[in-house]
Amino acid sequence: MKPSKQTGPDTGAEPLLRIEGVWKNYHGHHVLRGVDLEVAPHEVVCLIGASGSGKSTLLRCVNLLETVDDGAIWLGRDEITDVGTDPDEVRRRIGMVFQSYNLFPHMSVLDNITLAPVRAHRWTRRDAEARARELLDRFGLADKAHAYPDRLSGGQQQRVAIIRAMACEPSLLLLDEVTSALDPELVTEVMGIIRELKDSGMTMVLATHEMGFARDIADTVCFLQDGVLLERGPAEQMFTEPREPRTRAFLQRVLESRRL
Ligand SMILES: Nc1ncnc2c1ncn2[C@@H]1O[C@H](COP(=O)(O)OP(=O)(O)OP(=O)(O)O)[C@@H](O)[C@H]1O
Ligand SMILES: [Mg+2]
C-alpha cells in the first residue's frame, strides 16, 4: 500500500524521519506490514491503535532495538537501517522513553541523566552535568538532582526518564506509553513536560492510549491495525471525521470503554 500524502505541518523541510515499507515478523507472525511514515522537523506524531497493533514495535525499530526484515528507515539523510550504522550514534540522536521508567535505582537523578552522555558519548562530566542541571531546572526538578529514584513519585521518575532521554540533545524523541503506568493525578505533570517539549519545537513520535492527550498534543495521528498503518491525518480530523470505517470503529470502542 502506498503512503497517503503527509498531513503534518508544511515546513517545506525534508523529513527528519522517514520510514519506508517496513516489515517485521516474530516467529512468522507479521507484526509490521509495509509501514510508511514521514515525520517533519518539529512535528508531533501520535500512534494509536489496539493493543498488539505494532506501535511499540515500530518505535523499537526506529531506535534500532529491533532489526527490520524489509524496508528502510532514514534519520535526516542517513539510512539508519543500513548494516554499517553504529546503533550508539543513532541512539544519541534519538531519545526513547518507555512506560516503565527504567531509572538505575542505585544512582542519583544526576548520575542517571549524565551516565549515557559521559560513558557512551564521551561528553566531559562538566558539560554533561551542566546540561542535566539546565534540564532539571527547566522541568522543575532542580531540587531532586541528588535524590535517588525511590524517593521520587512515579510522575517525577518519569520526568527524570524524559530528561535523561533529552540529555544528549537528540533531534527526535520517541515516547512509548509514558503515562500508562502512572496514577491519574500524576499523568498531568508528565503530559506537561511533553507539551513544553512540543512548544520548544522538539520532534516527537508517541504511542499512546490516551486519546485526549493525542488529540491535544499531536499534529498528526496515525492509526495502526494489525501492523498496517491504515490511516493518518491531522489530529482534529482523525478524531472527528476519520475516513476509514476501521478507525471510526476503534475510536468508538475506546469511547464506549471509557463510559463503562
Ligand atoms: N519480542 C517479541 N517476540 C515475539 N512477539 C512479539 C515481540 N514483541 C512484540 N511481539 C508481538 O508483536 C505484536 C505487536 O506488539 P506491540 O508491542 O508492538 O504492540 P502495541 O501496539 O505496542 O501494543 P500495546 O498497545 O499493548 O502496547 C503483538 O502481537 C506482540 O505479541
Ligand atoms: Mg506498546
PDB file of C-alpha atoms and ligand atoms in Angstrom:
ATOM      1  CA  MET A   1       0.000   0.000   0.000  1.00  0.00           C
ATOM      2  CA  LYS A   2       1.469   3.392  -0.951  1.00  0.00           C
ATOM      3  CA  PRO A   3       1.522   6.022   1.780  1.00  0.00           C
ATOM      4  CA  SER A   4      -1.124   8.688   1.630  1.00  0.00           C
ATOM      5  CA  LYS A   5       0.228  12.187   1.420  1.00  0.00           C
ATOM      6  CA  GLN A   6       1.688  13.513   4.651  1.00  0.00           C
ATOM      7  CA  THR A   7      -0.517  15.891   6.532  1.00  0.00           C
ATOM      8  CA  GLY A   8       1.884  17.294   9.140  1.00  0.00           C
ATOM      9  CA  PRO A   9       2.813  20.946   9.325  1.00  0.00           C
ATOM     10  CA  ASP A  10       4.108  22.120   5.982  1.00  0.00           C
ATOM     11  CA  THR A  11       7.540  23.315   6.974  1.00  0.00           C
ATOM     12  CA  GLY A  12       8.891  22.860   3.474  1.00  0.00           C
ATOM     13  CA  ALA A  13      11.775  20.979   5.089  1.00  0.00           C
ATOM     14  CA  GLU A  14      12.896  17.456   4.345  1.00  0.00           C
ATOM     15  CA  PRO A  15      11.504  14.870   6.734  1.00  0.00           C
ATOM     16  CA  LEU A  16      13.522  14.298   9.875  1.00  0.00           C
ATOM     17  CA  LEU A  17      12.377  10.685   9.988  1.00  0.00           C
ATOM     18  CA  ARG A  18      11.375   8.572   7.034  1.00  0.00           C
ATOM     19  CA  ILE A  19      10.102   5.031   7.414  1.00  0.00           C
ATOM     20  CA  GLU A  20       9.665   3.224   4.156  1.00  0.00           C
ATOM     21  CA  GLY A  21       7.974  -0.131   3.618  1.00  0.00           C
ATOM     22  CA  VAL A  22       8.999  -1.562   6.987  1.00  0.00           C
ATOM     23  CA  TRP A  23       8.132  -5.184   7.675  1.00  0.00           C
ATOM     24  CA  LYS A  24       8.815  -7.028  10.909  1.00  0.00           C
ATOM     25  CA  ASN A  25       7.838 -10.519  11.931  1.00  0.00           C
ATOM     26  CA  TYR A  26       8.265 -12.565  15.074  1.00  0.00           C
ATOM     27  CA  HIS A  27       8.282 -16.317  14.536  1.00  0.00           C
ATOM     28  CA  GLY A  28       6.466 -15.959  11.214  1.00  0.00           C
ATOM     29  CA  HIS A  29       3.825 -13.603  12.612  1.00  0.00           C
ATOM     30  CA  HIS A  30       3.854 -10.295  10.725  1.00  0.00           C
ATOM     31  CA  VAL A  31       3.751  -7.540  13.313  1.00  0.00           C
ATOM     32  CA  LEU A  32       4.545  -4.649  10.919  1.00  0.00           C
ATOM     33  CA  ARG A  33       3.359  -4.934   7.351  1.00  0.00           C
ATOM     34  CA  GLY A  34       4.851  -2.377   4.999  1.00  0.00           C
ATOM     35  CA  VAL A  35       4.665   0.688   7.236  1.00  0.00           C
ATOM     36  CA  ASP A  36       5.420   4.049   5.590  1.00  0.00           C
ATOM     37  CA  LEU A  37       5.670   7.189   7.674  1.00  0.00           C
ATOM     38  CA  GLU A  38       7.354  10.567   7.378  1.00  0.00           C
ATOM     39  CA  VAL A  39       7.867  12.942  10.272  1.00  0.00           C
ATOM     40  CA  ALA A  40       8.770  16.563   9.558  1.00  0.00           C
ATOM     41  CA  PRO A  41      11.088  18.584  11.805  1.00  0.00           C
ATOM     42  CA  HIS A  42       9.102  19.899  14.822  1.00  0.00           C
ATOM     43  CA  GLU A  43       6.181  17.613  14.058  1.00  0.00           C
ATOM     44  CA  VAL A  44       4.483  15.566  16.788  1.00  0.00           C
ATOM     45  CA  VAL A  45       3.050  12.273  15.577  1.00  0.00           C
ATOM     46  CA  CYS A  46       0.873  10.047  17.761  1.00  0.00           C
ATOM     47  CA  LEU A  47       0.480   6.347  17.021  1.00  0.00           C
ATOM     48  CA  ILE A  48      -2.852   4.961  18.129  1.00  0.00           C
ATOM     49  CA  GLY A  49      -4.371   1.515  17.740  1.00  0.00           C
ATOM     50  CA  ALA A  50      -5.450  -1.523  19.709  1.00  0.00           C
ATOM     51  CA  SER A  51      -3.072  -3.455  21.917  1.00  0.00           C
ATOM     52  CA  GLY A  52      -0.832  -5.592  19.711  1.00  0.00           C
ATOM     53  CA  SER A  53      -1.252  -3.422  16.612  1.00  0.00           C
ATOM     54  CA  GLY A  54       2.511  -2.805  16.415  1.00  0.00           C
ATOM     55  CA  LYS A  55       3.025   0.670  17.937  1.00  0.00           C
ATOM     56  CA  SER A  56       5.869  -0.306  20.266  1.00  0.00           C
ATOM     57  CA  THR A  57       7.495  -2.494  17.639  1.00  0.00           C
ATOM     58  CA  LEU A  58       7.559   0.414  15.212  1.00  0.00           C
ATOM     59  CA  LEU A  59       9.182   2.705  17.805  1.00  0.00           C
ATOM     60  CA  ARG A  60      11.674  -0.013  18.699  1.00  0.00           C
ATOM     61  CA  CYS A  61      12.612  -0.444  15.034  1.00  0.00           C
ATOM     62  CA  VAL A  62      13.269   3.308  14.755  1.00  0.00           C
ATOM     63  CA  ASN A  63      15.556   3.169  17.781  1.00  0.00           C
ATOM     64  CA  LEU A  64      17.283   0.063  16.383  1.00  0.00           C
ATOM     65  CA  LEU A  65      16.216  -2.069  19.329  1.00  0.00           C
ATOM     66  CA  GLU A  66      14.762  -4.362  16.666  1.00  0.00           C
ATOM     67  CA  THR A  67      16.071  -5.090  13.191  1.00  0.00           C
ATOM     68  CA  VAL A  68      13.627  -4.709  10.325  1.00  0.00           C
ATOM     69  CA  ASP A  69      13.009  -7.628   7.954  1.00  0.00           C
ATOM     70  CA  ASP A  70      12.374  -5.396   4.983  1.00  0.00           C
ATOM     71  CA  GLY A  71      12.175  -1.686   4.206  1.00  0.00           C
ATOM     72  CA  ALA A  72      14.361   1.129   5.455  1.00  0.00           C
ATOM     73  CA  ILE A  73      14.438   3.948   7.971  1.00  0.00           C
ATOM     74  CA  TRP A  74      16.185   7.293   7.464  1.00  0.00           C
ATOM     75  CA  LEU A  75      17.085   9.856  10.058  1.00  0.00           C
ATOM     76  CA  GLY A  76      17.718  13.017   8.102  1.00  0.00           C
ATOM     77  CA  ARG A  77      19.837  11.850   5.188  1.00  0.00           C
ATOM     78  CA  ASP A  78      21.254   8.797   6.930  1.00  0.00           C
ATOM     79  CA  GLU A  79      19.790   5.382   6.385  1.00  0.00           C
ATOM     80  CA  ILE A  80      19.957   4.070   9.931  1.00  0.00           C
ATOM     81  CA  THR A  81      18.838   0.559   8.964  1.00  0.00           C
ATOM     82  CA  ASP A  82      21.999   0.230   6.871  1.00  0.00           C
ATOM     83  CA  VAL A  83      24.204  -2.571   8.216  1.00  0.00           C
ATOM     84  CA  GLY A  84      27.131  -0.204   8.663  1.00  0.00           C
ATOM     85  CA  THR A  85      25.239   2.059  11.088  1.00  0.00           C
ATOM     86  CA  ASP A  86      26.561   2.488  14.622  1.00  0.00           C
ATOM     87  CA  PRO A  87      23.491   1.986  16.869  1.00  0.00           C
ATOM     88  CA  ASP A  88      25.044   4.052  19.678  1.00  0.00           C
ATOM     89  CA  GLU A  89      25.380   7.023  17.384  1.00  0.00           C
ATOM     90  CA  VAL A  90      21.747   6.637  16.295  1.00  0.00           C
ATOM     91  CA  ARG A  91      20.595   6.448  19.923  1.00  0.00           C
ATOM     92  CA  ARG A  92      22.461   9.655  20.669  1.00  0.00           C
ATOM     93  CA  ARG A  93      20.333  11.321  18.021  1.00  0.00           C
ATOM     94  CA  ILE A  94      17.093   9.569  19.005  1.00  0.00           C
ATOM     95  CA  GLY A  95      15.961   9.594  22.635  1.00  0.00           C
ATOM     96  CA  MET A  96      13.476   6.979  23.791  1.00  0.00           C
ATOM     97  CA  VAL A  97      11.305   6.742  26.894  1.00  0.00           C
ATOM     98  CA  PHE A  98       9.293   3.705  27.930  1.00  0.00           C
ATOM     99  CA  GLN A  99       6.258   3.052  30.075  1.00  0.00           C
ATOM    100  CA  SER A 100       8.441   1.759  32.917  1.00  0.00           C
ATOM    101  CA  TYR A 101      10.927   4.483  33.711  1.00  0.00           C
ATOM    102  CA  ASN A 102      13.929   2.128  33.987  1.00  0.00           C
ATOM    103  CA  LEU A 103      15.989   4.517  36.107  1.00  0.00           C
ATOM    104  CA  PHE A 104      19.003   2.945  37.787  1.00  0.00           C
ATOM    105  CA  PRO A 105      17.944   2.624  41.448  1.00  0.00           C
ATOM    106  CA  HIS A 106      21.481   2.812  42.838  1.00  0.00           C
ATOM    107  CA  MET A 107      22.266   6.113  41.118  1.00  0.00           C
ATOM    108  CA  SER A 108      21.184   9.641  41.925  1.00  0.00           C
ATOM    109  CA  VAL A 109      18.994  11.544  39.486  1.00  0.00           C
ATOM    110  CA  LEU A 110      22.039  13.491  38.280  1.00  0.00           C
ATOM    111  CA  ASP A 111      24.068  10.322  37.682  1.00  0.00           C
ATOM    112  CA  ASN A 112      21.159   8.667  35.869  1.00  0.00           C
ATOM    113  CA  ILE A 113      20.990  11.620  33.498  1.00  0.00           C
ATOM    114  CA  THR A 114      24.728  12.038  32.902  1.00  0.00           C
ATOM    115  CA  LEU A 115      25.551   8.333  32.514  1.00  0.00           C
ATOM    116  CA  ALA A 116      24.950   7.993  28.762  1.00  0.00           C
ATOM    117  CA  PRO A 117      26.469  11.321  27.704  1.00  0.00           C
ATOM    118  CA  VAL A 118      29.653  10.605  29.694  1.00  0.00           C
ATOM    119  CA  ARG A 119      30.037   6.838  29.207  1.00  0.00           C
ATOM    120  CA  ALA A 120      28.640   6.253  25.726  1.00  0.00           C
ATOM    121  CA  HIS A 121      29.072   9.606  24.059  1.00  0.00           C
ATOM    122  CA  ARG A 122      32.236  10.966  25.656  1.00  0.00           C
ATOM    123  CA  TRP A 123      30.898  14.228  26.945  1.00  0.00           C
ATOM    124  CA  THR A 124      33.000  15.699  29.726  1.00  0.00           C
ATOM    125  CA  ARG A 125      31.377  15.276  33.147  1.00  0.00           C
ATOM    126  CA  ARG A 126      31.288  19.038  33.453  1.00  0.00           C
ATOM    127  CA  ASP A 127      29.333  19.503  30.204  1.00  0.00           C
ATOM    128  CA  ALA A 128      27.005  16.602  30.971  1.00  0.00           C
ATOM    129  CA  GLU A 129      26.249  17.954  34.444  1.00  0.00           C
ATOM    130  CA  ALA A 130      25.657  21.445  33.151  1.00  0.00           C
ATOM    131  CA  ARG A 131      23.193  20.098  30.595  1.00  0.00           C
ATOM    132  CA  ALA A 132      21.498  17.871  33.213  1.00  0.00           C
ATOM    133  CA  ARG A 133      21.115  20.753  35.670  1.00  0.00           C
ATOM    134  CA  GLU A 134      19.733  23.004  32.966  1.00  0.00           C
ATOM    135  CA  LEU A 135      17.085  20.379  32.101  1.00  0.00           C
ATOM    136  CA  LEU A 136      16.248  19.643  35.746  1.00  0.00           C
ATOM    137  CA  ASP A 137      15.815  23.325  36.335  1.00  0.00           C
ATOM    138  CA  ARG A 138      13.676  23.766  33.255  1.00  0.00           C
ATOM    139  CA  PHE A 139      11.359  20.924  34.242  1.00  0.00           C
ATOM    140  CA  GLY A 140      11.017  21.837  37.913  1.00  0.00           C
ATOM    141  CA  LEU A 141      13.224  19.115  39.378  1.00  0.00           C
ATOM    142  CA  ALA A 142      16.332  21.108  40.297  1.00  0.00           C
ATOM    143  CA  ASP A 143      15.997  20.161  43.961  1.00  0.00           C
ATOM    144  CA  LYS A 144      15.983  16.434  43.102  1.00  0.00           C
ATOM    145  CA  ALA A 145      19.437  16.278  41.475  1.00  0.00           C
ATOM    146  CA  HIS A 146      20.921  14.251  44.340  1.00  0.00           C
ATOM    147  CA  ALA A 147      17.822  12.227  45.208  1.00  0.00           C
ATOM    148  CA  TYR A 148      17.605   8.505  44.473  1.00  0.00           C
ATOM    149  CA  PRO A 149      14.732   7.247  42.307  1.00  0.00           C
ATOM    150  CA  ASP A 150      12.917   5.508  45.186  1.00  0.00           C
ATOM    151  CA  ARG A 151      12.446   8.895  46.850  1.00  0.00           C
ATOM    152  CA  LEU A 152      10.564  10.253  43.840  1.00  0.00           C
ATOM    153  CA  SER A 153       6.934   9.876  42.837  1.00  0.00           C
ATOM    154  CA  GLY A 154       6.135   7.933  39.664  1.00  0.00           C
ATOM    155  CA  GLY A 155       5.458  11.190  37.856  1.00  0.00           C
ATOM    156  CA  GLN A 156       8.808  12.614  38.964  1.00  0.00           C
ATOM    157  CA  GLN A 157      10.621   9.437  37.951  1.00  0.00           C
ATOM    158  CA  GLN A 158       9.052   9.544  34.519  1.00  0.00           C
ATOM    159  CA  ARG A 159      10.005  13.222  34.165  1.00  0.00           C
ATOM    160  CA  VAL A 160      13.598  12.277  35.032  1.00  0.00           C
ATOM    161  CA  ALA A 161      13.441   9.499  32.407  1.00  0.00           C
ATOM    162  CA  ILE A 162      12.333  12.055  29.811  1.00  0.00           C
ATOM    163  CA  ILE A 163      15.130  14.424  30.860  1.00  0.00           C
ATOM    164  CA  ARG A 164      17.588  11.531  30.604  1.00  0.00           C
ATOM    165  CA  ALA A 165      16.402  10.890  27.048  1.00  0.00           C
ATOM    166  CA  MET A 166      16.967  14.577  26.274  1.00  0.00           C
ATOM    167  CA  ALA A 167      20.452  14.666  27.806  1.00  0.00           C
ATOM    168  CA  CYS A 168      22.362  14.112  24.567  1.00  0.00           C
ATOM    169  CA  GLU A 169      20.348  16.754  22.742  1.00  0.00           C
ATOM    170  CA  PRO A 170      18.607  14.281  20.427  1.00  0.00           C
ATOM    171  CA  SER A 171      16.864  15.527  17.328  1.00  0.00           C
ATOM    172  CA  LEU A 172      13.991  13.056  17.766  1.00  0.00           C
ATOM    173  CA  LEU A 173      12.214  11.757  20.850  1.00  0.00           C
ATOM    174  CA  LEU A 174      10.224   8.500  20.923  1.00  0.00           C
ATOM    175  CA  LEU A 175       7.752   8.075  23.774  1.00  0.00           C
ATOM    176  CA  ASP A 176       6.074   4.719  24.338  1.00  0.00           C
ATOM    177  CA  GLU A 177       3.033   4.886  26.636  1.00  0.00           C
ATOM    178  CA  VAL A 178       4.885   7.125  29.032  1.00  0.00           C
ATOM    179  CA  THR A 179       1.810   7.875  31.121  1.00  0.00           C
ATOM    180  CA  SER A 180       0.202   4.441  31.345  1.00  0.00           C
ATOM    181  CA  ALA A 181       1.988   3.266  34.492  1.00  0.00           C
ATOM    182  CA  LEU A 182       1.061   6.418  36.405  1.00  0.00           C
ATOM    183  CA  ASP A 183      -1.755   7.218  38.795  1.00  0.00           C
ATOM    184  CA  PRO A 184      -4.183   9.607  37.115  1.00  0.00           C
ATOM    185  CA  GLU A 185      -3.137  12.566  39.265  1.00  0.00           C
ATOM    186  CA  LEU A 186       0.483  12.162  38.119  1.00  0.00           C
ATOM    187  CA  VAL A 187      -0.346  11.929  34.429  1.00  0.00           C
ATOM    188  CA  THR A 188      -0.843  15.673  34.085  1.00  0.00           C
ATOM    189  CA  GLU A 189       2.679  16.582  35.199  1.00  0.00           C
ATOM    190  CA  VAL A 190       4.216  14.197  32.662  1.00  0.00           C
ATOM    191  CA  MET A 191       1.934  15.493  29.932  1.00  0.00           C
ATOM    192  CA  GLY A 192       3.036  18.997  30.911  1.00  0.00           C
ATOM    193  CA  ILE A 193       6.685  18.232  30.173  1.00  0.00           C
ATOM    194  CA  ILE A 194       5.770  16.720  26.789  1.00  0.00           C
ATOM    195  CA  ARG A 195       3.674  19.776  25.988  1.00  0.00           C
ATOM    196  CA  GLU A 196       6.616  22.013  26.842  1.00  0.00           C
ATOM    197  CA  LEU A 197       8.924  19.950  24.629  1.00  0.00           C
ATOM    198  CA  LYS A 198       6.456  20.329  21.791  1.00  0.00           C
ATOM    199  CA  ASP A 199       6.270  24.075  22.336  1.00  0.00           C
ATOM    200  CA  SER A 200      10.059  24.249  22.194  1.00  0.00           C
ATOM    201  CA  GLY A 201       9.986  22.565  18.774  1.00  0.00           C
ATOM    202  CA  MET A 202      11.002  19.020  19.684  1.00  0.00           C
ATOM    203  CA  THR A 203      10.149  16.410  17.050  1.00  0.00           C
ATOM    204  CA  MET A 204       8.352  13.503  18.694  1.00  0.00           C
ATOM    205  CA  VAL A 205       6.669  10.212  17.894  1.00  0.00           C
ATOM    206  CA  LEU A 206       4.437   8.908  20.676  1.00  0.00           C
ATOM    207  CA  ALA A 207       2.471   5.733  21.160  1.00  0.00           C
ATOM    208  CA  THR A 208      -0.457   6.352  23.466  1.00  0.00           C
ATOM    209  CA  HIS A 209      -3.799   5.020  24.623  1.00  0.00           C
ATOM    210  CA  GLU A 210      -4.724   8.466  25.979  1.00  0.00           C
ATOM    211  CA  MET A 211      -6.903   9.743  23.158  1.00  0.00           C
ATOM    212  CA  GLY A 212      -7.500  13.110  24.822  1.00  0.00           C
ATOM    213  CA  PHE A 213      -3.767  13.643  25.049  1.00  0.00           C
ATOM    214  CA  ALA A 214      -3.204  12.510  21.457  1.00  0.00           C
ATOM    215  CA  ARG A 215      -5.842  14.925  20.256  1.00  0.00           C
ATOM    216  CA  ASP A 216      -4.335  17.735  22.252  1.00  0.00           C
ATOM    217  CA  ILE A 217      -0.641  17.244  21.516  1.00  0.00           C
ATOM    218  CA  ALA A 218      -0.408  15.627  18.074  1.00  0.00           C
ATOM    219  CA  ASP A 219      -0.072  17.404  14.785  1.00  0.00           C
ATOM    220  CA  THR A 220      -0.640  14.101  13.035  1.00  0.00           C
ATOM    221  CA  VAL A 221      -2.350  10.963  14.285  1.00  0.00           C
ATOM    222  CA  CYS A 222      -1.635   7.545  12.754  1.00  0.00           C
ATOM    223  CA  PHE A 223      -3.948   4.606  13.266  1.00  0.00           C
ATOM    224  CA  LEU A 224      -2.370   1.153  13.192  1.00  0.00           C
ATOM    225  CA  GLN A 225      -4.260  -2.088  12.898  1.00  0.00           C
ATOM    226  CA  ASP A 226      -2.579  -5.483  12.762  1.00  0.00           C
ATOM    227  CA  GLY A 227       0.732  -3.958  11.711  1.00  0.00           C
ATOM    228  CA  VAL A 228      -0.723  -1.820   8.937  1.00  0.00           C
ATOM    229  CA  LEU A 229      -0.740   1.961   9.122  1.00  0.00           C
ATOM    230  CA  LEU A 230      -4.341   2.265   7.998  1.00  0.00           C
ATOM    231  CA  GLU A 231      -4.943   5.976   8.208  1.00  0.00           C
ATOM    232  CA  ARG A 232      -3.171   9.180   9.121  1.00  0.00           C
ATOM    233  CA  GLY A 233      -4.363  12.730   9.319  1.00  0.00           C
ATOM    234  CA  PRO A 234      -4.384  15.931  11.335  1.00  0.00           C
ATOM    235  CA  ALA A 235      -5.369  15.165  14.936  1.00  0.00           C
ATOM    236  CA  GLU A 236      -8.630  17.080  14.870  1.00  0.00           C
ATOM    237  CA  GLN A 237      -9.802  15.417  11.674  1.00  0.00           C
ATOM    238  CA  MET A 238      -8.818  11.925  12.829  1.00  0.00           C
ATOM    239  CA  PHE A 239     -10.883  12.274  15.985  1.00  0.00           C
ATOM    240  CA  THR A 240     -13.899  13.985  14.462  1.00  0.00           C
ATOM    241  CA  GLU A 241     -14.194  12.574  10.963  1.00  0.00           C
ATOM    242  CA  PRO A 242     -11.813   9.693  10.243  1.00  0.00           C
ATOM    243  CA  ARG A 243     -12.111   8.442   6.680  1.00  0.00           C
ATOM    244  CA  GLU A 244     -11.586   4.765   7.467  1.00  0.00           C
ATOM    245  CA  PRO A 245     -14.518   2.861   8.985  1.00  0.00           C
ATOM    246  CA  ARG A 246     -11.990   0.801  10.974  1.00  0.00           C
ATOM    247  CA  THR A 247     -10.522   3.943  12.556  1.00  0.00           C
ATOM    248  CA  ARG A 248     -14.030   5.075  13.412  1.00  0.00           C
ATOM    249  CA  ALA A 249     -14.860   1.689  14.943  1.00  0.00           C
ATOM    250  CA  PHE A 250     -11.675   1.761  17.058  1.00  0.00           C
ATOM    251  CA  LEU A 251     -12.366   5.259  18.366  1.00  0.00           C
ATOM    252  CA  GLN A 252     -15.962   4.283  19.097  1.00  0.00           C
ATOM    253  CA  ARG A 253     -14.775   1.290  21.130  1.00  0.00           C
ATOM    254  CA  VAL A 254     -12.371   3.479  23.112  1.00  0.00           C
ATOM    255  CA  LEU A 255     -15.149   5.951  23.805  1.00  0.00           C
ATOM    256  CA  GLU A 256     -17.517   3.213  24.938  1.00  0.00           C
ATOM    257  CA  SER A 257     -14.951   1.589  27.212  1.00  0.00           C
ATOM    258  CA  ARG A 258     -14.449   4.924  28.978  1.00  0.00           C
ATOM    259  CA  ARG A 259     -18.161   5.100  29.695  1.00  0.00           C
ATOM    260  CA  LEU A 260     -18.222   1.721  31.454  1.00  0.00           C
TER     261      LEU A 260
HETATM  262  N1  LIG B   1       9.871  -9.709  21.230  1.00  0.00           N
HETATM  263  C1  LIG B   1       8.737 -10.224  20.727  1.00  0.00           C
HETATM  264  N2  LIG B   1       8.634 -11.522  20.410  1.00  0.00           N
HETATM  265  C2  LIG B   1       7.513 -12.042  19.875  1.00  0.00           C
HETATM  266  N3  LIG B   1       6.401 -11.308  19.621  1.00  0.00           N
HETATM  267  C3  LIG B   1       6.436 -10.013  19.922  1.00  0.00           C
HETATM  268  C4  LIG B   1       7.597  -9.385  20.486  1.00  0.00           C
HETATM  269  N4  LIG B   1       7.322  -8.067  20.671  1.00  0.00           N
HETATM  270  C5  LIG B   1       6.063  -7.877  20.250  1.00  0.00           C
HETATM  271  N5  LIG B   1       5.521  -9.026  19.797  1.00  0.00           N
HETATM  272  C6  LIG B   1       4.179  -9.196  19.230  1.00  0.00           C
HETATM  273  O1  LIG B   1       4.040  -8.216  18.225  1.00  0.00           O
HETATM  274  C7  LIG B   1       2.730  -7.700  18.212  1.00  0.00           C
HETATM  275  C8  LIG B   1       2.766  -6.190  18.313  1.00  0.00           C
HETATM  276  O2  LIG B   1       3.243  -5.851  19.605  1.00  0.00           O
HETATM  277  P1  LIG B   1       3.490  -4.362  20.063  1.00  0.00           P
HETATM  278  O3  LIG B   1       4.072  -4.445  21.431  1.00  0.00           O
HETATM  279  O4  LIG B   1       4.267  -3.650  19.029  1.00  0.00           O
HETATM  280  O5  LIG B   1       2.002  -3.781  20.102  1.00  0.00           O
HETATM  281  P2  LIG B   1       1.467  -2.415  20.705  1.00  0.00           P
HETATM  282  O6  LIG B   1       0.624  -1.791  19.648  1.00  0.00           O
HETATM  283  O7  LIG B   1       2.596  -1.618  21.235  1.00  0.00           O
HETATM  284  O8  LIG B   1       0.526  -2.909  21.890  1.00  0.00           O
HETATM  285  P3  LIG B   1       0.200  -2.199  23.319  1.00  0.00           P
HETATM  286  O9  LIG B   1      -0.825  -1.159  22.999  1.00  0.00           O
HETATM  287  O10 LIG B   1      -0.357  -3.313  24.140  1.00  0.00           O
HETATM  288  O11 LIG B   1       1.473  -1.642  23.855  1.00  0.00           O
HETATM  289  C9  LIG B   1       1.964  -8.397  19.334  1.00  0.00           C
HETATM  290  O12 LIG B   1       1.243  -9.452  18.774  1.00  0.00           O
HETATM  291  C10 LIG B   1       3.072  -8.903  20.221  1.00  0.00           C
HETATM  292  O13 LIG B   1       2.682 -10.048  20.900  1.00  0.00           O
HETATM  293 MG    MG B   2       3.108  -0.974  23.131  1.00  0.00          MG
END
